[in-house]
């Protein structure tokens, strides 16, 4: 059985979503929108735009989301939003700005402490205290899609997985319609987590977060901060390829494709890919798995699109 590529009969109903972050300068802006354009070839069900800690990229998030919706043809852009560093009135005003910009899907988060990951989280005075409270506030505004986070390997602040699942349940009870997970690399961790989520009576889609590894050192550092594990088997496959970018790219493609193919064979249909605003590796993974490129791109390339 192929381990990197799905057979055509296995590909039915697979859906992709892509996560982007707002650019910090002109060069990053060019790269973001080139990536968005490249990856639109895979016809994602939706894309998401992150929201910076402490509201540091509030304006950039809004600008990027507006461009995605109004200029890049990404009507299904979900706006991330956190409770950090803002009063309820300020958060409500941002929600209004997103809605007025055409947003119909939010990713509602508590956010990291203003002191950075690892610092103690203090709710902002007069702000929303939890992601569940933010979900309820957005739900009160209308019939929006509301995605929330989930942590197959436990959130670092959480005493145990049950506390995380209780928090997820509170978010669902407040109106969340989908969970997007933190990235993970061991599908058994995800499957065990999903079983516990279902046993807790949570029935919304829980979409696995896939992070193709562009840079092993960075991913190990980031994983350490957010409580995710990079298995030794993956480190071993990549660590000796630092000096061979082409081999490293190929191996990273195989690793992510194997993970998606295995999840698809376990019955998963939706995949949320952390793009890091770069398309080559993500495109290579999607091609290898067997995601079809939508015809629209071919038409556009020949100038035949309306
Ligand atoms: P929650 O799910 O609300 O909480 C995480 C865990 O912390 C809970 O499960 C619980 O165990 C514990 N906890 C939280 N509050 C309490 C409480 N009051 N009492 C007891 N325990 C509590 N960060 C950004 O800044 N911007 C983004 O755009 C962004 N996007 C993300 C997208 C995804 C898919 C994911 C997985 C994470 C994202 N993050 C983002 C990171 C996220 O903000 C951090 O992980 C943050 O520390 C937790 O926010 P949350 O909404 O996931 O928290």
mmCIF file of C-alpha atoms in Angstrom, residues 43-162:
data_model
loop_
_atom_site.group_PDB
_atom_site.id
_atom_site.type_symbol
_atom_site.label_atom_id
_atom_site.label_comp_id
_atom_site.label_asym_id
_atom_site.label_seq_id
_atom_site.Cartn_x
_atom_site.Cartn_y
_atom_site.Cartn_z
ATOM 1 C CA UNK A 43 -9.360 24.732 -3.776
ATOM 2 C CA UNK A 44 -9.246 25.002 0.040
ATOM 3 C CA UNK A 45 -12.586 24.815 1.852
ATOM 4 C CA UNK A 46 -11.484 27.916 3.763
ATOM 5 C CA UNK A 47 -8.345 29.786 4.745
ATOM 6 C CA UNK A 48 -7.547 31.493 8.033
ATOM 7 C CA UNK A 49 -5.555 34.589 9.020
ATOM 8 C CA UNK A 50 -3.961 34.668 12.473
ATOM 9 C CA UNK A 51 -4.207 37.508 14.974
ATOM 10 C CA UNK A 52 -1.125 38.650 16.831
ATOM 11 C CA UNK A 53 -0.505 38.293 20.510
ATOM 12 C CA UNK A 54 -1.433 41.394 22.456
ATOM 13 C CA UNK A 55 -3.307 42.681 19.428
ATOM 14 C CA UNK A 56 0.078 43.623 17.959
ATOM 15 C CA UNK A 57 -1.077 42.853 14.458
ATOM 16 C CA UNK A 58 -4.683 43.970 14.812
ATOM 17 C CA UNK A 59 -4.437 46.450 11.931
ATOM 18 C CA UNK A 60 -2.330 44.088 9.847
ATOM 19 C CA UNK A 61 -4.789 41.218 10.424
ATOM 20 C CA UNK A 62 -7.699 43.385 9.374
ATOM 21 C CA UNK A 63 -5.894 44.675 6.279
ATOM 22 C CA UNK A 64 -4.826 41.179 5.262
ATOM 23 C CA UNK A 65 -8.295 39.713 5.828
ATOM 24 C CA UNK A 66 -9.898 42.506 3.792
ATOM 25 C CA UNK A 67 -7.517 41.932 0.899
ATOM 26 C CA UNK A 68 -8.076 38.160 1.025
ATOM 27 C CA UNK A 69 -11.839 38.639 0.790
ATOM 28 C CA UNK A 70 -12.061 41.601 -1.564
ATOM 29 C CA UNK A 71 -9.066 41.175 -3.873
ATOM 30 C CA UNK A 72 -7.810 37.612 -3.690
ATOM 31 C CA UNK A 73 -11.149 35.856 -4.153
ATOM 32 C CA UNK A 74 -10.892 34.138 -0.736
ATOM 33 C CA UNK A 75 -14.457 34.805 0.416
ATOM 34 C CA UNK A 76 -14.108 31.973 2.939
ATOM 35 C CA UNK A 77 -11.384 33.673 4.947
ATOM 36 C CA UNK A 78 -11.695 33.061 8.680
ATOM 37 C CA UNK A 79 -10.408 35.796 10.966
ATOM 38 C CA UNK A 80 -8.580 34.669 14.113
ATOM 39 C CA UNK A 81 -9.299 36.807 17.153
ATOM 40 C CA UNK A 82 -8.007 36.688 20.738
ATOM 41 C CA UNK A 83 -9.124 38.108 24.085
ATOM 42 C CA UNK A 84 -5.652 39.454 24.862
ATOM 43 C CA UNK A 85 -5.018 43.060 25.870
ATOM 44 C CA UNK A 86 -8.426 44.450 24.980
ATOM 45 C CA UNK A 87 -11.674 45.270 26.752
ATOM 46 C CA UNK A 88 -14.927 43.625 25.729
ATOM 47 C CA UNK A 89 -15.961 46.820 23.947
ATOM 48 C CA UNK A 90 -12.709 46.877 21.979
ATOM 49 C CA UNK A 91 -13.024 43.226 20.994
ATOM 50 C CA UNK A 92 -16.669 43.765 20.015
ATOM 51 C CA UNK A 93 -15.601 46.695 17.832
ATOM 52 C CA UNK A 94 -13.026 44.509 16.069
ATOM 53 C CA UNK A 95 -15.678 41.846 15.508
ATOM 54 C CA UNK A 96 -17.836 44.531 13.906
ATOM 55 C CA UNK A 97 -14.953 45.614 11.663
ATOM 56 C CA UNK A 98 -14.413 42.032 10.544
ATOM 57 C CA UNK A 99 -18.121 41.506 9.907
ATOM 58 C CA UNK A 100 -18.303 44.758 7.922
ATOM 59 C CA UNK A 101 -15.335 43.511 5.889
ATOM 60 C CA UNK A 102 -17.248 40.397 4.882
ATOM 61 C CA UNK A 103 -15.978 37.905 7.478
ATOM 62 C CA UNK A 104 -18.411 35.051 8.186
ATOM 63 C CA UNK A 105 -16.039 32.692 9.964
ATOM 64 C CA UNK A 106 -14.009 33.409 13.103
ATOM 65 C CA UNK A 107 -11.303 31.437 14.886
ATOM 66 C CA UNK A 108 -11.960 32.460 18.501
ATOM 67 C CA UNK A 109 -9.036 32.135 20.917
ATOM 68 C CA UNK A 110 -8.061 33.183 24.381
ATOM 69 C CA UNK A 111 -4.546 33.955 23.175
ATOM 70 C CA UNK A 112 -1.134 33.772 24.784
ATOM 71 C CA UNK A 113 -0.211 35.820 27.877
ATOM 72 C CA UNK A 114 1.013 39.317 27.041
ATOM 73 C CA UNK A 115 4.325 38.407 28.682
ATOM 74 C CA UNK A 116 4.760 35.657 26.068
ATOM 75 C CA UNK A 117 4.269 31.891 26.104
ATOM 76 C CA UNK A 118 5.120 30.554 29.564
ATOM 77 C CA UNK A 119 4.126 33.733 31.423
ATOM 78 C CA UNK A 120 1.027 33.629 33.629
ATOM 79 C CA UNK A 121 -2.179 34.505 31.774
ATOM 80 C CA UNK A 122 -4.073 37.415 33.280
ATOM 81 C CA UNK A 123 -7.399 38.317 31.699
ATOM 82 C CA UNK A 124 -7.462 41.967 30.604
ATOM 83 C CA UNK A 125 -9.542 44.076 33.039
ATOM 84 C CA UNK A 126 -13.018 44.273 31.557
ATOM 85 C CA UNK A 127 -12.034 41.901 28.766
ATOM 86 C CA UNK A 128 -13.319 38.476 27.770
ATOM 87 C CA UNK A 129 -11.786 36.041 30.238
ATOM 88 C CA UNK A 130 -11.814 32.884 28.174
ATOM 89 C CA UNK A 131 -12.118 31.713 24.600
ATOM 90 C CA UNK A 132 -15.560 30.345 25.555
ATOM 91 C CA UNK A 133 -16.698 33.859 26.525
ATOM 92 C CA UNK A 134 -15.409 35.193 23.191
ATOM 93 C CA UNK A 135 -17.215 32.412 21.311
ATOM 94 C CA UNK A 136 -20.460 33.340 23.099
ATOM 95 C CA UNK A 137 -19.974 37.016 22.215
ATOM 96 C CA UNK A 138 -19.441 36.238 18.516
ATOM 97 C CA UNK A 139 -22.340 33.770 18.510
ATOM 98 C CA UNK A 140 -24.615 36.518 19.887
ATOM 99 C CA UNK A 141 -23.794 38.563 16.764
ATOM 100 C CA UNK A 142 -25.158 36.075 14.251
ATOM 101 C CA UNK A 143 -25.005 32.755 12.503
ATOM 102 C CA UNK A 144 -21.252 32.652 11.935
ATOM 103 C CA UNK A 145 -18.895 29.705 11.635
ATOM 104 C CA UNK A 146 -16.806 29.718 14.807
ATOM 105 C CA UNK A 147 -13.710 27.568 14.969
ATOM 106 C CA UNK A 148 -11.696 27.108 18.151
ATOM 107 C CA UNK A 149 -8.393 25.515 19.126
ATOM 108 C CA UNK A 150 -7.822 21.977 20.395
ATOM 109 C CA UNK A 151 -4.675 20.363 21.761
ATOM 110 C CA UNK A 152 -4.083 16.647 21.074
ATOM 111 C CA UNK A 153 -0.991 16.697 23.296
ATOM 112 C CA UNK A 154 -2.482 19.048 25.933
ATOM 113 C CA UNK A 155 -2.084 22.793 26.204
ATOM 114 C CA UNK A 156 1.071 23.653 28.198
ATOM 115 C CA UNK A 157 -0.959 25.534 30.846
ATOM 116 C CA UNK A 158 -3.373 22.684 31.280
ATOM 117 C CA UNK A 159 -2.995 20.229 34.209
ATOM 118 C CA UNK A 160 -4.180 17.328 32.053
ATOM 119 C CA UNK A 161 -5.995 16.409 28.853
ATOM 120 C CA UNK A 162 -9.352 16.214 30.674
#
